[in-house]
PDB file of C-alpha atoms in Angstrom:
ATOM      1  CA  MET A   1     405.795  15.188 222.406  1.00  0.00           C
ATOM      2  CA  ASP A   2     404.590  16.615 225.716  1.00  0.00           C
ATOM      3  CA  VAL A   3     401.326  15.430 227.211  1.00  0.00           C
ATOM      4  CA  HIS A   4     398.768  18.274 227.176  1.00  0.00           C
ATOM      5  CA  PRO A   5     398.541  19.727 230.738  1.00  0.00           C
ATOM      6  CA  GLN A   6     394.783  19.093 230.806  1.00  0.00           C
ATOM      7  CA  ILE A   7     395.303  15.310 230.534  1.00  0.00           C
ATOM      8  CA  GLN A   8     398.500  15.129 232.600  1.00  0.00           C
ATOM      9  CA  PRO A   9     396.417  13.599 235.460  1.00  0.00           C
ATOM     10  CA  LEU A  10     395.588  10.717 233.050  1.00  0.00           C
ATOM     11  CA  ALA A  11     399.170  10.159 231.853  1.00  0.00           C
ATOM     12  CA  PHE A  12     399.410   7.017 234.027  1.00  0.00           C
ATOM     13  CA  LEU A  13     397.134   5.333 231.436  1.00  0.00           C
ATOM     14  CA  LEU A  14     399.535   5.835 228.504  1.00  0.00           C
ATOM     15  CA  GLY A  15     400.938   2.720 226.917  1.00  0.00           C
ATOM     16  CA  THR A  16     399.829  -0.714 225.780  1.00  0.00           C
ATOM     17  CA  TRP A  17     398.364  -3.190 228.258  1.00  0.00           C
ATOM     18  CA  ARG A  18     397.835  -6.943 227.912  1.00  0.00           C
ATOM     19  CA  GLY A  19     396.020  -9.408 230.088  1.00  0.00           C
ATOM     20  CA  GLU A  20     393.021 -11.620 230.595  1.00  0.00           C
ATOM     21  CA  GLY A  21     389.440 -11.103 231.662  1.00  0.00           C
ATOM     22  CA  GLN A  22     386.286 -12.962 232.617  1.00  0.00           C
ATOM     23  CA  GLY A  23     382.792 -12.204 231.409  1.00  0.00           C
ATOM     24  CA  ARG A  24     379.322 -13.247 232.388  1.00  0.00           C
ATOM     25  CA  TYR A  25     375.800 -12.080 231.696  1.00  0.00           C
ATOM     26  CA  PRO A  26     372.399 -13.587 232.517  1.00  0.00           C
ATOM     27  CA  THR A  27     371.671 -14.277 228.848  1.00  0.00           C
ATOM     28  CA  ILE A  28     374.959 -16.001 227.853  1.00  0.00           C
ATOM     29  CA  ALA A  29     377.474 -18.618 229.051  1.00  0.00           C
ATOM     30  CA  ASP A  30     380.409 -17.433 231.180  1.00  0.00           C
ATOM     31  CA  PHE A  31     383.558 -16.794 229.158  1.00  0.00           C
ATOM     32  CA  ALA A  32     387.223 -15.819 229.496  1.00  0.00           C
ATOM     33  CA  TYR A  33     389.247 -13.701 227.080  1.00  0.00           C
ATOM     34  CA  GLY A  34     392.638 -12.252 226.266  1.00  0.00           C
ATOM     35  CA  GLU A  35     392.773  -8.481 225.902  1.00  0.00           C
ATOM     36  CA  GLU A  36     394.960  -5.646 224.675  1.00  0.00           C
ATOM     37  CA  ILE A  37     394.259  -2.002 225.488  1.00  0.00           C
ATOM     38  CA  ALA A  38     396.226   1.039 224.299  1.00  0.00           C
ATOM     39  CA  PHE A  39     396.040   4.676 225.349  1.00  0.00           C
ATOM     40  CA  ALA A  40     397.977   7.143 223.183  1.00  0.00           C
ATOM     41  CA  HIS A  41     398.153  10.919 222.789  1.00  0.00           C
ATOM     42  CA  VAL A  42     399.072  13.485 220.139  1.00  0.00           C
ATOM     43  CA  GLY A  43     399.691  16.497 222.392  1.00  0.00           C
ATOM     44  CA  LYS A  44     396.010  17.479 222.522  1.00  0.00           C
ATOM     45  CA  PRO A  45     393.693  17.266 225.570  1.00  0.00           C
ATOM     46  CA  PHE A  46     392.442  13.720 224.954  1.00  0.00           C
ATOM     47  CA  LEU A  47     393.719  10.141 224.905  1.00  0.00           C
ATOM     48  CA  ALA A  48     393.061   7.893 221.910  1.00  0.00           C
ATOM     49  CA  TYR A  49     391.797   4.516 223.137  1.00  0.00           C
ATOM     50  CA  THR A  50     391.748   1.166 221.340  1.00  0.00           C
ATOM     51  CA  GLN A  51     390.823  -2.218 222.727  1.00  0.00           C
ATOM     52  CA  ARG A  52     390.499  -5.729 221.347  1.00  0.00           C
ATOM     53  CA  THR A  53     389.841  -9.103 222.908  1.00  0.00           C
ATOM     54  CA  TRP A  54     390.353 -12.645 221.711  1.00  0.00           C
ATOM     55  CA  ALA A  55     389.385 -16.191 222.668  1.00  0.00           C
ATOM     56  CA  LEU A  56     391.983 -17.903 224.848  1.00  0.00           C
ATOM     57  CA  ASP A  57     391.684 -21.223 222.987  1.00  0.00           C
ATOM     58  CA  ASP A  58     392.203 -20.269 219.331  1.00  0.00           C
ATOM     59  CA  GLN A  59     392.918 -16.496 219.510  1.00  0.00           C
ATOM     60  CA  ARG A  60     389.917 -15.694 217.273  1.00  0.00           C
ATOM     61  CA  PRO A  61     388.900 -12.033 217.639  1.00  0.00           C
ATOM     62  CA  LEU A  62     385.996 -11.389 220.006  1.00  0.00           C
ATOM     63  CA  HIS A  63     385.082  -7.821 220.989  1.00  0.00           C
ATOM     64  CA  ALA A  64     386.745  -4.539 220.089  1.00  0.00           C
ATOM     65  CA  GLU A  65     386.108  -0.894 220.898  1.00  0.00           C
ATOM     66  CA  THR A  66     387.724   2.416 220.059  1.00  0.00           C
ATOM     67  CA  GLY A  67     387.322   6.045 220.999  1.00  0.00           C
ATOM     68  CA  TYR A  68     388.673   9.047 222.854  1.00  0.00           C
ATOM     69  CA  LEU A  69     388.929   9.879 226.544  1.00  0.00           C
ATOM     70  CA  ARG A  70     388.721  13.611 227.293  1.00  0.00           C
ATOM     71  CA  ARG A  71     389.423  15.443 230.523  1.00  0.00           C
ATOM     72  CA  THR A  72     387.797  18.851 230.765  1.00  0.00           C
ATOM     73  CA  ALA A  73     389.408  21.984 232.187  1.00  0.00           C
ATOM     74  CA  GLU A  74     387.300  21.352 235.318  1.00  0.00           C
ATOM     75  CA  GLY A  75     388.621  17.769 235.654  1.00  0.00           C
ATOM     76  CA  ALA A  76     385.527  15.870 234.459  1.00  0.00           C
ATOM     77  CA  LEU A  77     386.010  12.795 232.248  1.00  0.00           C
ATOM     78  CA  GLU A  78     384.210  12.387 228.914  1.00  0.00           C
ATOM     79  CA  TRP A  79     384.638   9.111 227.027  1.00  0.00           C
ATOM     80  CA  LEU A  80     383.461   8.722 223.418  1.00  0.00           C
ATOM     81  CA  LEU A  81     383.215   5.102 222.309  1.00  0.00           C
ATOM     82  CA  ALA A  82     382.301   3.119 219.187  1.00  0.00           C
ATOM     83  CA  HIS A  83     381.727  -0.652 219.218  1.00  0.00           C
ATOM     84  CA  PRO A  84     381.581  -2.938 216.146  1.00  0.00           C
ATOM     85  CA  THR A  85     378.512  -4.549 217.733  1.00  0.00           C
ATOM     86  CA  GLY A  86     376.565  -1.507 216.514  1.00  0.00           C
ATOM     87  CA  ILE A  87     376.873   0.744 219.575  1.00  0.00           C
ATOM     88  CA  ALA A  88     378.139   4.324 219.977  1.00  0.00           C
ATOM     89  CA  GLU A  89     378.108   5.874 223.425  1.00  0.00           C
ATOM     90  CA  VAL A  90     379.157   8.761 225.617  1.00  0.00           C
ATOM     91  CA  GLU A  91     380.245   8.112 229.191  1.00  0.00           C
ATOM     92  CA  LEU A  92     380.824  10.829 231.793  1.00  0.00           C
ATOM     93  CA  GLY A  93     382.649  10.455 235.064  1.00  0.00           C
ATOM     94  CA  SER A  94     385.459  11.452 237.339  1.00  0.00           C
ATOM     95  CA  LEU A  95     389.006  10.629 238.300  1.00  0.00           C
ATOM     96  CA  ASP A  96     389.807   9.728 241.907  1.00  0.00           C
ATOM     97  CA  GLY A  97     393.566   9.189 242.291  1.00  0.00           C
ATOM     98  CA  ALA A  98     394.311   6.482 239.713  1.00  0.00           C
ATOM     99  CA  THR A  99     390.696   5.284 239.498  1.00  0.00           C
ATOM    100  CA  LEU A 100     388.302   6.324 236.722  1.00  0.00           C
ATOM    101  CA  ARG A 101     384.566   5.900 237.275  1.00  0.00           C
ATOM    102  CA  LEU A 102     382.249   6.476 234.330  1.00  0.00           C
ATOM    103  CA  ARG A 103     378.595   5.949 233.440  1.00  0.00           C
ATOM    104  CA  SER A 104     376.977   6.211 230.033  1.00  0.00           C
ATOM    105  CA  VAL A 105     374.706   9.214 229.508  1.00  0.00           C
ATOM    106  CA  GLY A 106     373.756   8.226 225.970  1.00  0.00           C
ATOM    107  CA  VAL A 107     373.894   4.949 224.054  1.00  0.00           C
ATOM    108  CA  LEU A 108     373.031   4.782 220.337  1.00  0.00           C
ATOM    109  CA  CYS A 109     372.267   1.401 218.778  1.00  0.00           C
ATOM    110  CA  THR A 110     371.974   0.619 215.061  1.00  0.00           C
ATOM    111  CA  PRO A 111     368.782  -1.136 213.893  1.00  0.00           C
ATOM    112  CA  THR A 112     370.565  -4.529 213.791  1.00  0.00           C
ATOM    113  CA  ALA A 113     372.468  -4.216 217.103  1.00  0.00           C
ATOM    114  CA  LYS A 114     371.617  -6.076 220.292  1.00  0.00           C
ATOM    115  CA  ARG A 115     370.210  -3.276 222.416  1.00  0.00           C
ATOM    116  CA  VAL A 116     372.430  -1.798 225.148  1.00  0.00           C
ATOM    117  CA  ASP A 117     370.785   0.686 227.525  1.00  0.00           C
ATOM    118  CA  GLU A 118     373.527   1.603 229.980  1.00  0.00           C
ATOM    119  CA  LEU A 119     377.192   0.914 230.754  1.00  0.00           C
ATOM    120  CA  THR A 120     379.354   1.720 233.769  1.00  0.00           C
ATOM    121  CA  ARG A 121     383.126   1.350 233.962  1.00  0.00           C
ATOM    122  CA  GLU A 122     385.542   1.466 236.860  1.00  0.00           C
ATOM    123  CA  LEU A 123     389.206   1.346 235.874  1.00  0.00           C
ATOM    124  CA  THR A 124     392.170   1.441 238.260  1.00  0.00           C
ATOM    125  CA  VAL A 125     395.891   1.564 237.601  1.00  0.00           C
ATOM    126  CA  ASP A 126     398.386   0.425 240.209  1.00  0.00           C
ATOM    127  CA  GLY A 127     401.879   0.903 238.759  1.00  0.00           C
ATOM    128  CA  ASP A 128     402.031  -1.350 235.702  1.00  0.00           C
ATOM    129  CA  GLU A 129     398.787  -3.180 236.497  1.00  0.00           C
ATOM    130  CA  LEU A 130     395.416  -2.063 235.136  1.00  0.00           C
ATOM    131  CA  ARG A 131     392.165  -3.561 236.401  1.00  0.00           C
ATOM    132  CA  TYR A 132     388.631  -2.760 235.295  1.00  0.00           C
ATOM    133  CA  GLU A 133     385.051  -3.780 235.851  1.00  0.00           C
ATOM    134  CA  LEU A 134     382.202  -3.127 233.461  1.00  0.00           C
ATOM    135  CA  HIS A 135     378.500  -3.363 234.269  1.00  0.00           C
ATOM    136  CA  MET A 136     375.877  -3.330 231.536  1.00  0.00           C
ATOM    137  CA  ALA A 137     372.113  -3.009 231.144  1.00  0.00           C
ATOM    138  CA  ALA A 138     371.240  -4.711 227.845  1.00  0.00           C
ATOM    139  CA  VAL A 139     368.658  -6.871 226.046  1.00  0.00           C
ATOM    140  CA  GLY A 140     366.119  -6.222 228.793  1.00  0.00           C
ATOM    141  CA  GLU A 141     368.425  -6.973 231.771  1.00  0.00           C
ATOM    142  CA  PRO A 142     369.024  -4.320 234.455  1.00  0.00           C
ATOM    143  CA  LEU A 143     372.515  -2.945 235.149  1.00  0.00           C
ATOM    144  CA  THR A 144     374.465  -6.146 235.898  1.00  0.00           C
ATOM    145  CA  PHE A 145     378.104  -7.174 236.235  1.00  0.00           C
ATOM    146  CA  HIS A 146     379.470  -8.158 232.816  1.00  0.00           C
ATOM    147  CA  LEU A 147     383.294  -7.983 232.611  1.00  0.00           C
ATOM    148  CA  SER A 148     386.411  -7.756 234.757  1.00  0.00           C
ATOM    149  CA  ALA A 149     390.020  -7.987 233.664  1.00  0.00           C
ATOM    150  CA  THR A 150     393.589  -7.483 234.863  1.00  0.00           C
ATOM    151  CA  LEU A 151     396.267  -6.295 232.426  1.00  0.00           C
ATOM    152  CA  ARG A 152     399.995  -5.490 232.628  1.00  0.00           C
ATOM    153  CA  ARG A 153     401.689  -2.604 230.835  1.00  0.00           C
ATOM    154  CA  VAL A 154     403.739  -4.144 228.008  1.00  0.00           C
ATOM    155  CA  ARG A 155     404.818  -0.937 226.246  1.00  0.00           C
ATOM    156  CA  ASP A 156     405.034   2.670 227.376  1.00  0.00           C
ATOM    157  CA  ARG A 157     403.233   5.477 225.574  1.00  0.00           C
ATOM    158  CA  GLY A 158     400.913   3.365 223.394  1.00  0.00           C
TER     159      GLY A 158
ATOM    160  CA  MET B   1     392.648 -13.786 206.559  1.00  0.00           C
ATOM    161  CA  ASP B   2     389.567 -13.865 204.334  1.00  0.00           C
ATOM    162  CA  VAL B   3     387.222 -10.894 204.244  1.00  0.00           C
ATOM    163  CA  HIS B   4     383.850 -11.868 205.754  1.00  0.00           C
ATOM    164  CA  PRO B   5     381.368 -12.463 202.879  1.00  0.00           C
ATOM    165  CA  GLN B   6     378.984  -9.864 204.343  1.00  0.00           C
ATOM    166  CA  ILE B   7     381.541  -7.073 203.841  1.00  0.00           C
ATOM    167  CA  GLN B   8     383.052  -8.377 200.600  1.00  0.00           C
ATOM    168  CA  PRO B   9     381.142  -5.585 198.741  1.00  0.00           C
ATOM    169  CA  LEU B  10     383.157  -3.083 200.858  1.00  0.00           C
ATOM    170  CA  ALA B  11     386.562  -4.730 200.306  1.00  0.00           C
ATOM    171  CA  PHE B  12     387.521  -1.964 197.846  1.00  0.00           C
ATOM    172  CA  LEU B  13     387.906   0.308 200.890  1.00  0.00           C
ATOM    173  CA  LEU B  14     390.614  -1.818 202.542  1.00  0.00           C
ATOM    174  CA  GLY B  15     394.003  -0.219 202.933  1.00  0.00           C
ATOM    175  CA  THR B  16     395.579   3.066 203.951  1.00  0.00           C
ATOM    176  CA  TRP B  17     394.795   6.250 202.030  1.00  0.00           C
ATOM    177  CA  ARG B  18     396.624   9.591 202.061  1.00  0.00           C
ATOM    178  CA  GLY B  19     395.721  12.922 200.551  1.00  0.00           C
ATOM    179  CA  GLU B  20     394.558  16.447 201.102  1.00  0.00           C
ATOM    180  CA  GLY B  21     391.245  18.119 201.749  1.00  0.00           C
ATOM    181  CA  GLN B  22     389.574  21.511 202.003  1.00  0.00           C
ATOM    182  CA  GLY B  23     387.174  22.628 204.696  1.00  0.00           C
ATOM    183  CA  ARG B  24     384.822  25.516 205.172  1.00  0.00           C
ATOM    184  CA  TYR B  25     381.955  26.374 207.455  1.00  0.00           C
ATOM    185  CA  PRO B  26     379.986  29.584 207.973  1.00  0.00           C
ATOM    186  CA  THR B  27     381.417  30.051 211.481  1.00  0.00           C
ATOM    187  CA  ILE B  28     385.139  29.569 210.734  1.00  0.00           C
ATOM    188  CA  ALA B  29     387.864  30.501 208.216  1.00  0.00           C
ATOM    189  CA  ASP B  30     388.414  28.215 205.201  1.00  0.00           C
ATOM    190  CA  PHE B  31     391.199  25.700 205.727  1.00  0.00           C
ATOM    191  CA  ALA B  32     393.145  22.924 204.007  1.00  0.00           C
ATOM    192  CA  TYR B  33     394.488  19.760 205.573  1.00  0.00           C
ATOM    193  CA  GLY B  34     396.484  16.583 205.047  1.00  0.00           C
ATOM    194  CA  GLU B  35     394.680  13.350 205.823  1.00  0.00           C
ATOM    195  CA  GLU B  36     395.242   9.646 206.360  1.00  0.00           C
ATOM    196  CA  ILE B  37     392.391   7.131 206.432  1.00  0.00           C
ATOM    197  CA  ALA B  38     392.663   3.389 207.066  1.00  0.00           C
ATOM    198  CA  PHE B  39     390.089   0.626 206.705  1.00  0.00           C
ATOM    199  CA  ALA B  40     391.075  -2.768 208.127  1.00  0.00           C
ATOM    200  CA  HIS B  41     389.299  -6.037 208.931  1.00  0.00           C
ATOM    201  CA  VAL B  42     389.707  -9.020 211.247  1.00  0.00           C
ATOM    202  CA  GLY B  43     387.533 -11.544 209.384  1.00  0.00           C
ATOM    203  CA  LYS B  44     384.292 -10.350 210.994  1.00  0.00           C
ATOM    204  CA  PRO B  45     381.441  -8.476 209.241  1.00  0.00           C
ATOM    205  CA  PHE B  46     382.740  -4.950 209.835  1.00  0.00           C
ATOM    206  CA  LEU B  47     385.632  -2.698 208.849  1.00  0.00           C
ATOM    207  CA  ALA B  48     387.674  -0.893 211.501  1.00  0.00           C
ATOM    208  CA  TYR B  49     388.083   2.763 210.489  1.00  0.00           C
ATOM    209  CA  THR B  50     390.647   5.310 211.652  1.00  0.00           C
ATOM    210  CA  GLN B  51     391.231   8.812 210.343  1.00  0.00           C
ATOM    211  CA  ARG B  52     393.497  11.700 211.230  1.00  0.00           C
ATOM    212  CA  THR B  53     394.203  15.052 209.676  1.00  0.00           C
ATOM    213  CA  TRP B  54     397.029  17.537 210.037  1.00  0.00           C
ATOM    214  CA  ALA B  55     397.835  21.132 209.122  1.00  0.00           C
ATOM    215  CA  LEU B  56     399.709  21.439 205.823  1.00  0.00           C
ATOM    216  CA  ASP B  57     402.095  24.082 207.164  1.00  0.00           C
ATOM    217  CA  ASP B  58     403.524  22.508 210.318  1.00  0.00           C
ATOM    218  CA  GLN B  59     401.897  19.026 210.374  1.00  0.00           C
ATOM    219  CA  ARG B  60     400.265  19.701 213.755  1.00  0.00           C
ATOM    220  CA  PRO B  61     397.380  17.273 214.374  1.00  0.00           C
ATOM    221  CA  LEU B  62     393.920  18.656 213.592  1.00  0.00           C
ATOM    222  CA  HIS B  63     390.900  16.332 213.599  1.00  0.00           C
ATOM    223  CA  ALA B  64     390.694  12.575 214.144  1.00  0.00           C
ATOM    224  CA  GLU B  65     387.908  10.034 214.181  1.00  0.00           C
ATOM    225  CA  THR B  66     387.611   6.301 214.688  1.00  0.00           C
ATOM    226  CA  GLY B  67     384.934   3.643 214.526  1.00  0.00           C
ATOM    227  CA  TYR B  68     383.480   0.676 212.698  1.00  0.00           C
ATOM    228  CA  LEU B  69     381.623   0.357 209.404  1.00  0.00           C
ATOM    229  CA  ARG B  70     379.124  -2.509 209.338  1.00  0.00           C
ATOM    230  CA  ARG B  71     377.230  -3.959 206.394  1.00  0.00           C
ATOM    231  CA  THR B  72     374.097  -5.856 207.363  1.00  0.00           C
ATOM    232  CA  ALA B  73     372.941  -9.142 205.823  1.00  0.00           C
ATOM    233  CA  GLU B  74     370.419  -7.048 203.840  1.00  0.00           C
ATOM    234  CA  GLY B  75     373.172  -4.757 202.499  1.00  0.00           C
ATOM    235  CA  ALA B  76     372.517  -1.659 204.628  1.00  0.00           C
ATOM    236  CA  LEU B  77     375.477   0.319 205.969  1.00  0.00           C
ATOM    237  CA  GLU B  78     375.844   1.192 209.663  1.00  0.00           C
ATOM    238  CA  TRP B  79     378.752   3.408 210.712  1.00  0.00           C
ATOM    239  CA  LEU B  80     379.668   3.868 214.390  1.00  0.00           C
ATOM    240  CA  LEU B  81     381.942   6.836 214.998  1.00  0.00           C
ATOM    241  CA  ALA B  82     383.706   8.545 217.897  1.00  0.00           C
ATOM    242  CA  HIS B  83     385.343  11.984 217.605  1.00  0.00           C
ATOM    243  CA  PRO B  84     387.809  13.539 220.097  1.00  0.00           C
ATOM    244  CA  THR B  85     385.794  16.763 219.780  1.00  0.00           C
ATOM    245  CA  GLY B  86     383.259  15.143 222.122  1.00  0.00           C
ATOM    246  CA  ILE B  87     380.928  13.537 219.572  1.00  0.00           C
ATOM    247  CA  ALA B  88     379.709   9.943 219.157  1.00  0.00           C
ATOM    248  CA  GLU B  89     377.356   9.163 216.299  1.00  0.00           C
ATOM    249  CA  VAL B  90     375.587   6.487 214.288  1.00  0.00           C
ATOM    250  CA  GLU B  91     375.193   6.918 210.539  1.00  0.00           C
ATOM    251  CA  LEU B  92     373.002   4.710 208.333  1.00  0.00           C
ATOM    252  CA  GLY B  93     373.130   4.473 204.585  1.00  0.00           C
ATOM    253  CA  SER B  94     373.616   2.417 201.477  1.00  0.00           C
ATOM    254  CA  LEU B  95     376.205   1.286 198.983  1.00  0.00           C
ATOM    255  CA  ASP B  96     375.721   2.104 195.295  1.00  0.00           C
ATOM    256  CA  GLY B  97     378.554   0.555 193.279  1.00  0.00           C
ATOM    257  CA  ALA B  98     381.691   2.020 194.868  1.00  0.00           C
ATOM    258  CA  THR B  99     379.832   4.954 196.454  1.00  0.00           C
ATOM    259  CA  LEU B 100     378.739   5.026 200.101  1.00  0.00           C
ATOM    260  CA  ARG B 101     376.041   7.487 201.152  1.00  0.00           C
ATOM    261  CA  LEU B 102     375.331   7.876 204.867  1.00  0.00           C
ATOM    262  CA  ARG B 103     373.359  10.179 207.152  1.00  0.00           C
ATOM    263  CA  SER B 104     373.518  10.386 210.930  1.00  0.00           C
ATOM    264  CA  VAL B 105     370.478   9.061 212.785  1.00  0.00           C
ATOM    265  CA  GLY B 106     371.862   9.919 216.213  1.00  0.00           C
ATOM    266  CA  VAL B 107     374.570  12.314 217.423  1.00  0.00           C
ATOM    267  CA  LEU B 108     375.632  12.395 221.076  1.00  0.00           C
ATOM    268  CA  CYS B 109     377.605  15.405 222.351  1.00  0.00           C
ATOM    269  CA  THR B 110     379.418  15.700 225.678  1.00  0.00           C
ATOM    270  CA  PRO B 111     378.586  18.732 227.854  1.00  0.00           C
ATOM    271  CA  THR B 112     381.761  20.549 226.719  1.00  0.00           C
ATOM    272  CA  ALA B 113     381.547  19.700 222.980  1.00  0.00           C
ATOM    273  CA  LYS B 114     380.556  22.140 220.268  1.00  0.00           C
ATOM    274  CA  ARG B 115     377.097  20.882 219.357  1.00  0.00           C
ATOM    275  CA  VAL B 116     376.730  18.829 216.162  1.00  0.00           C
ATOM    276  CA  ASP B 117     373.157  17.991 215.071  1.00  0.00           C
ATOM    277  CA  GLU B 118     373.579  16.061 211.836  1.00  0.00           C
ATOM    278  CA  LEU B 119     376.271  14.742 209.472  1.00  0.00           C
ATOM    279  CA  THR B 120     376.079  13.310 205.960  1.00  0.00           C
ATOM    280  CA  ARG B 121     378.909  11.589 204.112  1.00  0.00           C
ATOM    281  CA  GLU B 122     379.335  10.570 200.497  1.00  0.00           C
ATOM    282  CA  LEU B 123     382.465   8.530 199.793  1.00  0.00           C
ATOM    283  CA  THR B 124     383.512   7.153 196.395  1.00  0.00           C
ATOM    284  CA  VAL B 125     386.418   4.940 195.405  1.00  0.00           C
ATOM    285  CA  ASP B 126     387.694   4.874 191.840  1.00  0.00           C
ATOM    286  CA  GLY B 127     390.571   2.376 191.705  1.00  0.00           C
ATOM    287  CA  ASP B 128     393.236   3.747 194.054  1.00  0.00           C
ATOM    288  CA  GLU B 129     391.545   7.134 194.495  1.00  0.00           C
ATOM    289  CA  LEU B 130     389.111   7.858 197.321  1.00  0.00           C
ATOM    290  CA  ARG B 131     387.022  11.039 197.387  1.00  0.00           C
ATOM    291  CA  TYR B 132     384.535  12.158 199.994  1.00  0.00           C
ATOM    292  CA  GLU B 133     382.271  15.029 200.901  1.00  0.00           C
ATOM    293  CA  LEU B 134     380.913  15.718 204.357  1.00  0.00           C
ATOM    294  CA  HIS B 135     378.029  18.053 205.188  1.00  0.00           C
ATOM    295  CA  MET B 136     377.292  19.089 208.769  1.00  0.00           C
ATOM    296  CA  ALA B 137     374.578  20.819 210.786  1.00  0.00           C
ATOM    297  CA  ALA B 138     376.304  22.241 213.859  1.00  0.00           C
ATOM    298  CA  VAL B 139     376.399  25.196 216.285  1.00  0.00           C
ATOM    299  CA  GLY B 140     373.024  26.417 215.005  1.00  0.00           C
ATOM    300  CA  GLU B 141     373.813  26.196 211.273  1.00  0.00           C
ATOM    301  CA  PRO B 142     371.653  24.038 208.962  1.00  0.00           C
ATOM    302  CA  LEU B 143     373.118  21.084 207.033  1.00  0.00           C
ATOM    303  CA  THR B 144     375.946  22.771 205.096  1.00  0.00           C
ATOM    304  CA  PHE B 145     378.977  21.692 203.080  1.00  0.00           C
ATOM    305  CA  HIS B 146     381.969  21.283 205.420  1.00  0.00           C
ATOM    306  CA  LEU B 147     384.708  19.025 203.977  1.00  0.00           C
ATOM    307  CA  SER B 148     385.898  17.438 200.747  1.00  0.00           C
ATOM    308  CA  ALA B 149     389.096  15.499 200.140  1.00  0.00           C
ATOM    309  CA  THR B 150     390.865  13.307 197.603  1.00  0.00           C
ATOM    310  CA  LEU B 151     393.196  10.535 198.789  1.00  0.00           C
ATOM    311  CA  ARG B 152     395.337   7.860 197.106  1.00  0.00           C
ATOM    312  CA  ARG B 153     395.750   4.303 198.387  1.00  0.00           C
ATOM    313  CA  VAL B 154     399.278   4.069 199.822  1.00  0.00           C
ATOM    314  CA  ARG B 155     399.074   0.586 201.364  1.00  0.00           C
ATOM    315  CA  ASP B 156     396.784  -2.368 200.746  1.00  0.00           C
ATOM    316  CA  ARG B 157     394.715  -3.931 203.509  1.00  0.00           C
ATOM    317  CA  GLY B 158     395.219  -1.181 206.127  1.00  0.00           C
TER     318      GLY B 158
END
């Protein structure tokens, strides 16, 4: 199936990626994690995104997130995301070469979720290597570094 | 892997479901669709949810949505959802026997999305049959019937 022309500039993301990351936040202990990310398409102008992480010691599941990355006719990025921690968000941003930069413009939290106020993501692909950094404002902390990871493409086309 | 005790009351949803649905809305022509829904778990207190629909004539992909269904310690339902149409939403609700009733408490739309203001869902499982109805307030219309479908469980445990 052909990639929709509107997301052809994002086709370098397609596939399944595996690697490891490090996290820290002022309110918790530093941690490391394994991670798998997949970007897939169905011929329409968006990528389906899934992500899951696990503990490096016993492989127990940690975080996950899922959603859709859109690219508008004008080239803007729109990322819709749901998190099992009780968060749904919309991030807007732009594509610069093989680097995506996004910032949340709306974050919804369920009544029992730990409050998240803002997220920013920078994601870069260099051949078969994907790196990202995520900053987060949450539980009363200002926008602060939270996660970085490096992954390798393990399968093409998600 | 054992289902987390907090979502044991939702275990009847686990698996993959396939069927057909009918849609209508004041602003568009009536339509029918094929649909697959999956609920899965990883041992934590939420279900991972994925859904996709296709045209009955040529199987081209139509809608999709993805997210996580949480059940709180007090028994409330919290559903986080992302849609490739540019929508992210949080629905809250309750479980009555094998019937889930939810209503959106927040809907985020990207700048290029068709505006959605409110969604309600009622979903019932009777053995290996799943039925749902979805009402929607969107593009200036009040909360109005939009979708209903009947699916059969085709695989256990998603």
